[in-house]
Amino acid sequence: MGKDPEWWTDHTAAPAWHSVPEPLTPEPPHGTTQPPAKRRRTWPYAAAVAALAITAAGIWEQREAGQQREERARTAAAYKGRSGAELSVDGVSAELVARWNGDRDRVVIELRTYADRKARYLRLDAAGESARATKGTDPWIAKTPEVAVPVKDPMADVTVRIAVGGATWKEGDQAPVRTVRLSPTGAAYDAETGEQLPSDL
């Protein structure tokens, strides 16, 4: 082997047979200095968002169904089977009364004026049924119009449209109209404003 101790030192720096070459990096496109970003998979994120949306919708639906059940339970507990409203229309004092039958499948609605002599025309419309009364030749009062309508849900309110003609009303005139919502709990509401109406019930 000789007397040259530095024979093992090679200054040419060639890669060793056991080394791995470094991976080549592509050149960035002209005008950019950053390497292109790796494309991420978006379907897992979309699936997660869809699952969250479905879960939220289910929770929302359950909460609304629970609130409706509670509302129906309160209505059932407060059920009276009768409702009424005191009204003053065209100078006439009138009372609108609804009575649910014992089977709770029908409601009878009346528009009463009692002894108010100013009442010349009364009309009542509910669920496709209507009744009317005029003073005519009777010097006292117009007769009480009455309708009986079937109901599918005994806890639901019944909406009634009334028209009342006072002392100045003549045949062919348009009478003032009110729309009232009658509840089986005894309450009555103006259907246009939502205001609760007075009642003697």
JSON list of N, CA and C in Angstrom, two decimals, residues 55-119:
[
{"chain": "A", "resi": 55, "resn": "THR", "atom": "N", "xyz": [-78.15, 17.65, 10.03]},
{"chain": "A", "resi": 55, "resn": "THR", "atom": "CA", "xyz": [-78.33, 17.53, 11.47]},
{"chain": "A", "resi": 55, "resn": "THR", "atom": "C", "xyz": [-79.03, 18.77, 12.04]},
{"chain": "A", "resi": 56, "resn": "ALA", "atom": "N", "xyz": [-78.60, 19.95, 11.60]},
{"chain": "A", "resi": 56, "resn": "ALA", "atom": "CA", "xyz": [-79.22, 21.19, 12.09]},
{"chain": "A", "resi": 56, "resn": "ALA", "atom": "C", "xyz": [-80.69, 21.26, 11.68]},
{"chain": "A", "resi": 57, "resn": "ALA", "atom": "N", "xyz": [-81.01, 20.84, 10.45]},
{"chain": "A", "resi": 57, "resn": "ALA", "atom": "CA", "xyz": [-82.40, 20.86, 9.99]},
{"chain": "A", "resi": 57, "resn": "ALA", "atom": "C", "xyz": [-83.25, 19.90, 10.83]},
{"chain": "A", "resi": 58, "resn": "GLY", "atom": "N", "xyz": [-82.70, 18.73, 11.15]},
{"chain": "A", "resi": 58, "resn": "GLY", "atom": "CA", "xyz": [-83.44, 17.78, 11.98]},
{"chain": "A", "resi": 58, "resn": "GLY", "atom": "C", "xyz": [-83.71, 18.32, 13.37]},
{"chain": "A", "resi": 59, "resn": "ILE", "atom": "N", "xyz": [-82.73, 18.96, 13.96]},
{"chain": "A", "resi": 59, "resn": "ILE", "atom": "CA", "xyz": [-82.90, 19.54, 15.30]},
{"chain": "A", "resi": 59, "resn": "ILE", "atom": "C", "xyz": [-83.94, 20.65, 15.25]},
{"chain": "A", "resi": 60, "resn": "TRP", "atom": "N", "xyz": [-83.88, 21.49, 14.22]},
{"chain": "A", "resi": 60, "resn": "TRP", "atom": "CA", "xyz": [-84.84, 22.59, 14.07]},
{"chain": "A", "resi": 60, "resn": "TRP", "atom": "C", "xyz": [-86.26, 22.04, 13.93]},
{"chain": "A", "resi": 61, "resn": "GLU", "atom": "N", "xyz": [-86.43, 21.00, 13.13]},
{"chain": "A", "resi": 61, "resn": "GLU", "atom": "CA", "xyz": [-87.74, 20.41, 12.91]},
{"chain": "A", "resi": 61, "resn": "GLU", "atom": "C", "xyz": [-88.29, 19.80, 14.20]},
{"chain": "A", "resi": 62, "resn": "GLN", "atom": "N", "xyz": [-87.44, 19.12, 14.94]},
{"chain": "A", "resi": 62, "resn": "GLN", "atom": "CA", "xyz": [-87.87, 18.53, 16.21]},
{"chain": "A", "resi": 62, "resn": "GLN", "atom": "C", "xyz": [-88.32, 19.60, 17.20]},
{"chain": "A", "resi": 63, "resn": "ARG", "atom": "N", "xyz": [-87.59, 20.71, 17.24]},
{"chain": "A", "resi": 63, "resn": "ARG", "atom": "CA", "xyz": [-87.94, 21.78, 18.17]},
{"chain": "A", "resi": 63, "resn": "ARG", "atom": "C", "xyz": [-89.29, 22.39, 17.79]},
{"chain": "A", "resi": 64, "resn": "GLU", "atom": "N", "xyz": [-89.51, 22.61, 16.47]},
{"chain": "A", "resi": 64, "resn": "GLU", "atom": "CA", "xyz": [-90.79, 23.18, 16.04]},
{"chain": "A", "resi": 64, "resn": "GLU", "atom": "C", "xyz": [-91.94, 22.24, 16.32]},
{"chain": "A", "resi": 65, "resn": "ALA", "atom": "N", "xyz": [-91.73, 20.94, 16.10]},
{"chain": "A", "resi": 65, "resn": "ALA", "atom": "CA", "xyz": [-92.78, 19.96, 16.38]},
{"chain": "A", "resi": 65, "resn": "ALA", "atom": "C", "xyz": [-93.10, 19.95, 17.87]},
{"chain": "A", "resi": 66, "resn": "GLY", "atom": "N", "xyz": [-92.09, 20.06, 18.70]},
{"chain": "A", "resi": 66, "resn": "GLY", "atom": "CA", "xyz": [-92.31, 20.12, 20.15]},
{"chain": "A", "resi": 66, "resn": "GLY", "atom": "C", "xyz": [-93.09, 21.36, 20.55]},
{"chain": "A", "resi": 67, "resn": "GLN", "atom": "N", "xyz": [-92.78, 22.49, 19.93]},
{"chain": "A", "resi": 67, "resn": "GLN", "atom": "CA", "xyz": [-93.51, 23.73, 20.24]},
{"chain": "A", "resi": 67, "resn": "GLN", "atom": "C", "xyz": [-94.97, 23.62, 19.80]},
{"chain": "A", "resi": 68, "resn": "GLN", "atom": "N", "xyz": [-95.22, 22.99, 18.64]},
{"chain": "A", "resi": 68, "resn": "GLN", "atom": "CA", "xyz": [-96.59, 22.82, 18.18]},
{"chain": "A", "resi": 68, "resn": "GLN", "atom": "C", "xyz": [-97.37, 21.90, 19.12]},
{"chain": "A", "resi": 69, "resn": "ARG", "atom": "N", "xyz": [-96.72, 20.83, 19.60]},
{"chain": "A", "resi": 69, "resn": "ARG", "atom": "CA", "xyz": [-97.39, 19.94, 20.55]},
{"chain": "A", "resi": 69, "resn": "ARG", "atom": "C", "xyz": [-97.74, 20.67, 21.84]},
{"chain": "A", "resi": 70, "resn": "GLU", "atom": "N", "xyz": [-96.82, 21.50, 22.33]},
{"chain": "A", "resi": 70, "resn": "GLU", "atom": "CA", "xyz": [-97.09, 22.26, 23.54]},
{"chain": "A", "resi": 70, "resn": "GLU", "atom": "C", "xyz": [-98.24, 23.24, 23.33]},
{"chain": "A", "resi": 71, "resn": "GLU", "atom": "N", "xyz": [-98.27, 23.90, 22.17]},
{"chain": "A", "resi": 71, "resn": "GLU", "atom": "CA", "xyz": [-99.34, 24.86, 21.87]},
{"chain": "A", "resi": 71, "resn": "GLU", "atom": "C", "xyz": [-100.69, 24.14, 21.81]},
{"chain": "A", "resi": 72, "resn": "ARG", "atom": "N", "xyz": [-100.74, 22.98, 21.18]},
{"chain": "A", "resi": 72, "resn": "ARG", "atom": "CA", "xyz": [-101.98, 22.22, 21.11]},
{"chain": "A", "resi": 72, "resn": "ARG", "atom": "C", "xyz": [-102.41, 21.75, 22.51]},
{"chain": "A", "resi": 73, "resn": "ALA", "atom": "N", "xyz": [-101.46, 21.38, 23.33]},
{"chain": "A", "resi": 73, "resn": "ALA", "atom": "CA", "xyz": [-101.79, 20.94, 24.70]},
{"chain": "A", "resi": 73, "resn": "ALA", "atom": "C", "xyz": [-102.37, 22.10, 25.50]},
{"chain": "A", "resi": 74, "resn": "ARG", "atom": "N", "xyz": [-101.79, 23.31, 25.34]},
{"chain": "A", "resi": 74, "resn": "ARG", "atom": "CA", "xyz": [-102.33, 24.49, 26.04]},
{"chain": "A", "resi": 74, "resn": "ARG", "atom": "C", "xyz": [-103.75, 24.80, 25.56]},
{"chain": "A", "resi": 75, "resn": "THR", "atom": "N", "xyz": [-103.95, 24.71, 24.22]},
{"chain": "A", "resi": 75, "resn": "THR", "atom": "CA", "xyz": [-105.28, 24.98, 23.67]},
{"chain": "A", "resi": 75, "resn": "THR", "atom": "C", "xyz": [-106.29, 23.95, 24.18]},
{"chain": "A", "resi": 76, "resn": "ALA", "atom": "N", "xyz": [-105.88, 22.69, 24.21]},
{"chain": "A", "resi": 76, "resn": "ALA", "atom": "CA", "xyz": [-106.79, 21.63, 24.69]},
{"chain": "A", "resi": 76, "resn": "ALA", "atom": "C", "xyz": [-107.14, 21.85, 26.16]},
{"chain": "A", "resi": 77, "resn": "ALA", "atom": "N", "xyz": [-106.18, 22.29, 26.95]},
{"chain": "A", "resi": 77, "resn": "ALA", "atom": "CA", "xyz": [-106.44, 22.54, 28.37]},
{"chain": "A", "resi": 77, "resn": "ALA", "atom": "C", "xyz": [-107.38, 23.73, 28.56]},
{"chain": "A", "resi": 78, "resn": "ALA", "atom": "N", "xyz": [-107.30, 24.72, 27.65]},
{"chain": "A", "resi": 78, "resn": "ALA", "atom": "CA", "xyz": [-108.12, 25.92, 27.77]},
{"chain": "A", "resi": 78, "resn": "ALA", "atom": "C", "xyz": [-109.43, 25.81, 26.98]},
{"chain": "A", "resi": 79, "resn": "TYR", "atom": "N", "xyz": [-109.69, 24.67, 26.39]},
{"chain": "A", "resi": 79, "resn": "TYR", "atom": "CA", "xyz": [-110.87, 24.48, 25.52]},
{"chain": "A", "resi": 79, "resn": "TYR", "atom": "C", "xyz": [-112.16, 24.76, 26.29]},
{"chain": "A", "resi": 80, "resn": "LYS", "atom": "N", "xyz": [-112.98, 25.64, 25.72]},
{"chain": "A", "resi": 80, "resn": "LYS", "atom": "CA", "xyz": [-114.29, 25.96, 26.29]},
{"chain": "A", "resi": 80, "resn": "LYS", "atom": "C", "xyz": [-115.42, 25.52, 25.37]},
{"chain": "A", "resi": 81, "resn": "GLY", "atom": "N", "xyz": [-115.12, 25.42, 24.08]},
{"chain": "A", "resi": 81, "resn": "GLY", "atom": "CA", "xyz": [-116.16, 25.04, 23.13]},
{"chain": "A", "resi": 81, "resn": "GLY", "atom": "C", "xyz": [-117.08, 26.17, 22.77]},
{"chain": "A", "resi": 82, "resn": "ARG", "atom": "N", "xyz": [-116.70, 27.36, 23.13]},
{"chain": "A", "resi": 82, "resn": "ARG", "atom": "CA", "xyz": [-117.51, 28.54, 22.85]},
{"chain": "A", "resi": 82, "resn": "ARG", "atom": "C", "xyz": [-116.60, 29.75, 22.72]},
{"chain": "A", "resi": 83, "resn": "SER", "atom": "N", "xyz": [-116.97, 30.66, 21.84]},
{"chain": "A", "resi": 83, "resn": "SER", "atom": "CA", "xyz": [-116.19, 31.88, 21.66]},
{"chain": "A", "resi": 83, "resn": "SER", "atom": "C", "xyz": [-117.13, 33.01, 21.27]},
{"chain": "A", "resi": 84, "resn": "GLY", "atom": "N", "xyz": [-116.72, 34.23, 21.56]},
{"chain": "A", "resi": 84, "resn": "GLY", "atom": "CA", "xyz": [-117.56, 35.36, 21.21]},
{"chain": "A", "resi": 84, "resn": "GLY", "atom": "C", "xyz": [-116.77, 36.65, 21.15]},
{"chain": "A", "resi": 85, "resn": "ALA", "atom": "N", "xyz": [-117.35, 37.62, 20.43]},
{"chain": "A", "resi": 85, "resn": "ALA", "atom": "CA", "xyz": [-116.71, 38.93, 20.32]},
{"chain": "A", "resi": 85, "resn": "ALA", "atom": "C", "xyz": [-117.79, 40.00, 20.27]},
{"chain": "A", "resi": 86, "resn": "GLU", "atom": "N", "xyz": [-117.58, 41.06, 21.03]},
{"chain": "A", "resi": 86, "resn": "GLU", "atom": "CA", "xyz": [-118.48, 42.21, 20.99]},
{"chain": "A", "resi": 86, "resn": "GLU", "atom": "C", "xyz": [-117.92, 43.20, 19.98]},
{"chain": "A", "resi": 87, "resn": "LEU", "atom": "N", "xyz": [-118.76, 43.60, 19.03]},
{"chain": "A", "resi": 87, "resn": "LEU", "atom": "CA", "xyz": [-118.33, 44.47, 17.94]},
{"chain": "A", "resi": 87, "resn": "LEU", "atom": "C", "xyz": [-119.26, 45.67, 17.82]},
{"chain": "A", "resi": 88, "resn": "SER", "atom": "N", "xyz": [-118.71, 46.75, 17.29]},
{"chain": "A", "resi": 88, "resn": "SER", "atom": "CA", "xyz": [-119.52, 47.91, 16.92]},
{"chain": "A", "resi": 88, "resn": "SER", "atom": "C", "xyz": [-119.18, 48.23, 15.47]},
{"chain": "A", "resi": 89, "resn": "VAL", "atom": "N", "xyz": [-120.13, 47.97, 14.59]},
{"chain": "A", "resi": 89, "resn": "VAL", "atom": "CA", "xyz": [-119.92, 48.16, 13.15]},
{"chain": "A", "resi": 89, "resn": "VAL", "atom": "C", "xyz": [-121.05, 49.03, 12.60]},
{"chain": "A", "resi": 90, "resn": "ASP", "atom": "N", "xyz": [-120.71, 50.10, 11.94]},
{"chain": "A", "resi": 90, "resn": "ASP", "atom": "CA", "xyz": [-121.67, 51.02, 11.32]},
{"chain": "A", "resi": 90, "resn": "ASP", "atom": "C", "xyz": [-122.73, 51.50, 12.31]},
{"chain": "A", "resi": 91, "resn": "GLY", "atom": "N", "xyz": [-122.29, 51.77, 13.55]},
{"chain": "A", "resi": 91, "resn": "GLY", "atom": "CA", "xyz": [-123.18, 52.28, 14.58]},
{"chain": "A", "resi": 91, "resn": "GLY", "atom": "C", "xyz": [-124.07, 51.23, 15.22]},
{"chain": "A", "resi": 92, "resn": "VAL", "atom": "N", "xyz": [-123.84, 49.96, 14.91]},
{"chain": "A", "resi": 92, "resn": "VAL", "atom": "CA", "xyz": [-124.66, 48.88, 15.46]},
{"chain": "A", "resi": 92, "resn": "VAL", "atom": "C", "xyz": [-123.81, 48.07, 16.43]},
{"chain": "A", "resi": 93, "resn": "SER", "atom": "N", "xyz": [-124.36, 47.81, 17.62]},
{"chain": "A", "resi": 93, "resn": "SER", "atom": "CA", "xyz": [-123.70, 46.94, 18.58]},
{"chain": "A", "resi": 93, "resn": "SER", "atom": "C", "xyz": [-124.09, 45.51, 18.26]},
{"chain": "A", "resi": 94, "resn": "ALA", "atom": "N", "xyz": [-123.07, 44.67, 17.98]},
{"chain": "A", "resi": 94, "resn": "ALA", "atom": "CA", "xyz": [-123.34, 43.29, 17.60]},
{"chain": "A", "resi": 94, "resn": "ALA", "atom": "C", "xyz": [-122.45, 42.35, 18.40]},
{"chain": "A", "resi": 95, "resn": "GLU", "atom": "N", "xyz": [-122.90, 41.12, 18.48]},
{"chain": "A", "resi": 95, "resn": "GLU", "atom": "CA", "xyz": [-122.11, 40.10, 19.14]},
{"chain": "A", "resi": 95, "resn": "GLU", "atom": "C", "xyz": [-122.01, 38.91, 18.21]},
{"chain": "A", "resi": 96, "resn": "LEU", "atom": "N", "xyz": [-120.77, 38.47, 17.97]},
{"chain": "A", "resi": 96, "resn": "LEU", "atom": "CA", "xyz": [-120.52, 37.30, 17.15]},
{"chain": "A", "resi": 96, "resn": "LEU", "atom": "C", "xyz": [-120.22, 36.14, 18.08]},
{"chain": "A", "resi": 97, "resn": "VAL", "atom": "N", "xyz": [-120.99, 35.06, 17.97]},
{"chain": "A", "resi": 97, "resn": "VAL", "atom": "CA", "xyz": [-120.88, 33.93, 18.90]},
{"chain": "A", "resi": 97, "resn": "VAL", "atom": "C", "xyz": [-120.67, 32.64, 18.11]},
{"chain": "A", "resi": 98, "resn": "ALA", "atom": "N", "xyz": [-119.74, 31.81, 18.59]},
{"chain": "A", "resi": 98, "resn": "ALA", "atom": "CA", "xyz": [-119.50, 30.49, 17.99]},
{"chain": "A", "resi": 98, "resn": "ALA", "atom": "C", "xyz": [-119.59, 29.45, 19.08]},
{"chain": "A", "resi": 99, "resn": "ARG", "atom": "N", "xyz": [-120.29, 28.32, 18.78]},
{"chain": "A", "resi": 99, "resn": "ARG", "atom": "CA", "xyz": [-120.41, 27.21, 19.73]},
{"chain": "A", "resi": 99, "resn": "ARG", "atom": "C", "xyz": [-120.02, 25.92, 19.01]},
{"chain": "A", "resi": 100, "resn": "TRP", "atom": "N", "xyz": [-119.05, 25.21, 19.56]},
{"chain": "A", "resi": 100, "resn": "TRP", "atom": "CA", "xyz": [-118.64, 23.92, 19.02]},
{"chain": "A", "resi": 100, "resn": "TRP", "atom": "C", "xyz": [-119.56, 22.85, 19.60]},
{"chain": "A", "resi": 101, "resn": "ASN", "atom": "N", "xyz": [-119.95, 21.85, 18.80]},
{"chain": "A", "resi": 101, "resn": "ASN", "atom": "CA", "xyz": [-120.84, 20.81, 19.30]},
{"chain": "A", "resi": 101, "resn": "ASN", "atom": "C", "xyz": [-120.06, 19.82, 20.17]},
{"chain": "A", "resi": 102, "resn": "GLY", "atom": "N", "xyz": [-120.77, 18.91, 20.81]},
{"chain": "A", "resi": 102, "resn": "GLY", "atom": "CA", "xyz": [-120.15, 17.96, 21.73]},
{"chain": "A", "resi": 102, "resn": "GLY", "atom": "C", "xyz": [-119.16, 17.03, 21.06]},
{"chain": "A", "resi": 103, "resn": "ASP", "atom": "N", "xyz": [-119.36, 16.70, 19.79]},
{"chain": "A", "resi": 103, "resn": "ASP", "atom": "CA", "xyz": [-118.43, 15.84, 19.06]},
{"chain": "A", "resi": 103, "resn": "ASP", "atom": "C", "xyz": [-117.23, 16.62, 18.52]},
{"chain": "A", "resi": 104, "resn": "ARG", "atom": "N", "xyz": [-117.29, 17.93, 18.64]},
{"chain": "A", "resi": 104, "resn": "ARG", "atom": "CA", "xyz": [-116.22, 18.83, 18.19]},
{"chain": "A", "resi": 104, "resn": "ARG", "atom": "C", "xyz": [-115.96, 18.72, 16.68]},
{"chain": "A", "resi": 105, "resn": "ASP", "atom": "N", "xyz": [-116.97, 18.36, 15.92]},
{"chain": "A", "resi": 105, "resn": "ASP", "atom": "CA", "xyz": [-116.78, 18.27, 14.47]},
{"chain": "A", "resi": 105, "resn": "ASP", "atom": "C", "xyz": [-117.60, 19.31, 13.71]},
{"chain": "A", "resi": 106, "resn": "ARG", "atom": "N", "xyz": [-118.31, 20.17, 14.45]},
{"chain": "A", "resi": 106, "resn": "ARG", "atom": "CA", "xyz": [-119.14, 21.20, 13.83]},
{"chain": "A", "resi": 106, "resn": "ARG", "atom": "C", "xyz": [-119.20, 22.41, 14.75]},
{"chain": "A", "resi": 107, "resn": "VAL", "atom": "N", "xyz": [-119.27, 23.59, 14.14]},
{"chain": "A", "resi": 107, "resn": "VAL", "atom": "CA", "xyz": [-119.40, 24.82, 14.93]},
{"chain": "A", "resi": 107, "resn": "VAL", "atom": "C", "xyz": [-120.57, 25.63, 14.37]},
{"chain": "A", "resi": 108, "resn": "VAL", "atom": "N", "xyz": [-121.38, 26.17, 15.27]},
{"chain": "A", "resi": 108, "resn": "VAL", "atom": "CA", "xyz": [-122.52, 27.01, 14.90]},
{"chain": "A", "resi": 108, "resn": "VAL", "atom": "C", "xyz": [-122.14, 28.45, 15.23]},
{"chain": "A", "resi": 109, "resn": "ILE", "atom": "N", "xyz": [-122.29, 29.33, 14.22]},
{"chain": "A", "resi": 109, "resn": "ILE", "atom": "CA", "xyz": [-121.89, 30.73, 14.37]},
{"chain": "A", "resi": 109, "resn": "ILE", "atom": "C", "xyz": [-123.11, 31.62, 14.17]},
{"chain": "A", "resi": 110, "resn": "GLU", "atom": "N", "xyz": [-123.28, 32.59, 15.08]},
{"chain": "A", "resi": 110, "resn": "GLU", "atom": "CA", "xyz": [-124.42, 33.51, 15.02]},
{"chain": "A", "resi": 110, "resn": "GLU", "atom": "C", "xyz": [-123.92, 34.95, 15.10]},
{"chain": "A", "resi": 111, "resn": "LEU", "atom": "N", "xyz": [-124.62, 35.84, 14.42]},
{"chain": "A", "resi": 111, "resn": "LEU", "atom": "CA", "xyz": [-124.36, 37.28, 14.53]},
{"chain": "A", "resi": 111, "resn": "LEU", "atom": "C", "xyz": [-125.61, 37.90, 15.15]},
{"chain": "A", "resi": 112, "resn": "ARG", "atom": "N", "xyz": [-125.49, 38.30, 16.41]},
{"chain": "A", "resi": 112, "resn": "ARG", "atom": "CA", "xyz": [-126.64, 38.80, 17.18]},
{"chain": "A", "resi": 112, "resn": "ARG", "atom": "C", "xyz": [-126.55, 40.31, 17.34]},
{"chain": "A", "resi": 113, "resn": "THR", "atom": "N", "xyz": [-127.72, 40.96, 17.27]},
{"chain": "A", "resi": 113, "resn": "THR", "atom": "CA", "xyz": [-127.78, 42.40, 17.54]},
{"chain": "A", "resi": 113, "resn": "THR", "atom": "C", "xyz": [-128.75, 42.70, 18.68]},
{"chain": "A", "resi": 114, "resn": "TYR", "atom": "N", "xyz": [-129.42, 41.69, 19.15]},
{"chain": "A", "resi": 114, "resn": "TYR", "atom": "CA", "xyz": [-130.41, 41.79, 20.24]},
{"chain": "A", "resi": 114, "resn": "TYR", "atom": "C", "xyz": [-131.44, 42.87, 19.90]},
{"chain": "A", "resi": 115, "resn": "ALA", "atom": "N", "xyz": [-131.55, 43.89, 20.68]},
{"chain": "A", "resi": 115, "resn": "ALA", "atom": "CA", "xyz": [-132.62, 44.88, 20.47]},
{"chain": "A", "resi": 115, "resn": "ALA", "atom": "C", "xyz": [-132.11, 46.17, 19.84]},
{"chain": "A", "resi": 116, "resn": "ASP", "atom": "N", "xyz": [-131.03, 46.10, 19.09]},
{"chain": "A", "resi": 116, "resn": "ASP", "atom": "CA", "xyz": [-130.50, 47.32, 18.46]},
{"chain": "A", "resi": 116, "resn": "ASP", "atom": "C", "xyz": [-131.33, 47.62, 17.21]},
{"chain": "A", "resi": 117, "resn": "ARG", "atom": "N", "xyz": [-132.13, 48.67, 17.26]},
{"chain": "A", "resi": 117, "resn": "ARG", "atom": "CA", "xyz": [-133.04, 49.02, 16.17]},
{"chain": "A", "resi": 117, "resn": "ARG", "atom": "C", "xyz": [-132.31, 49.58, 14.95]},
{"chain": "A", "resi": 118, "resn": "LYS", "atom": "N", "xyz": [-131.04, 49.96, 15.11]},
{"chain": "A", "resi": 118, "resn": "LYS", "atom": "CA", "xyz": [-130.30, 50.53, 13.97]},
{"chain": "A", "resi": 118, "resn": "LYS", "atom": "C", "xyz": [-129.84, 49.46, 12.98]},
{"chain": "A", "resi": 119, "resn": "ALA", "atom": "N", "xyz": [-129.88, 48.22, 13.39]},
{"chain": "A", "resi": 119, "resn": "ALA", "atom": "CA", "xyz": [-129.41, 47.14, 12.52]},
{"chain": "A", "resi": 119, "resn": "ALA", "atom": "C", "xyz": [-130.42, 46.90, 11.40]}
]
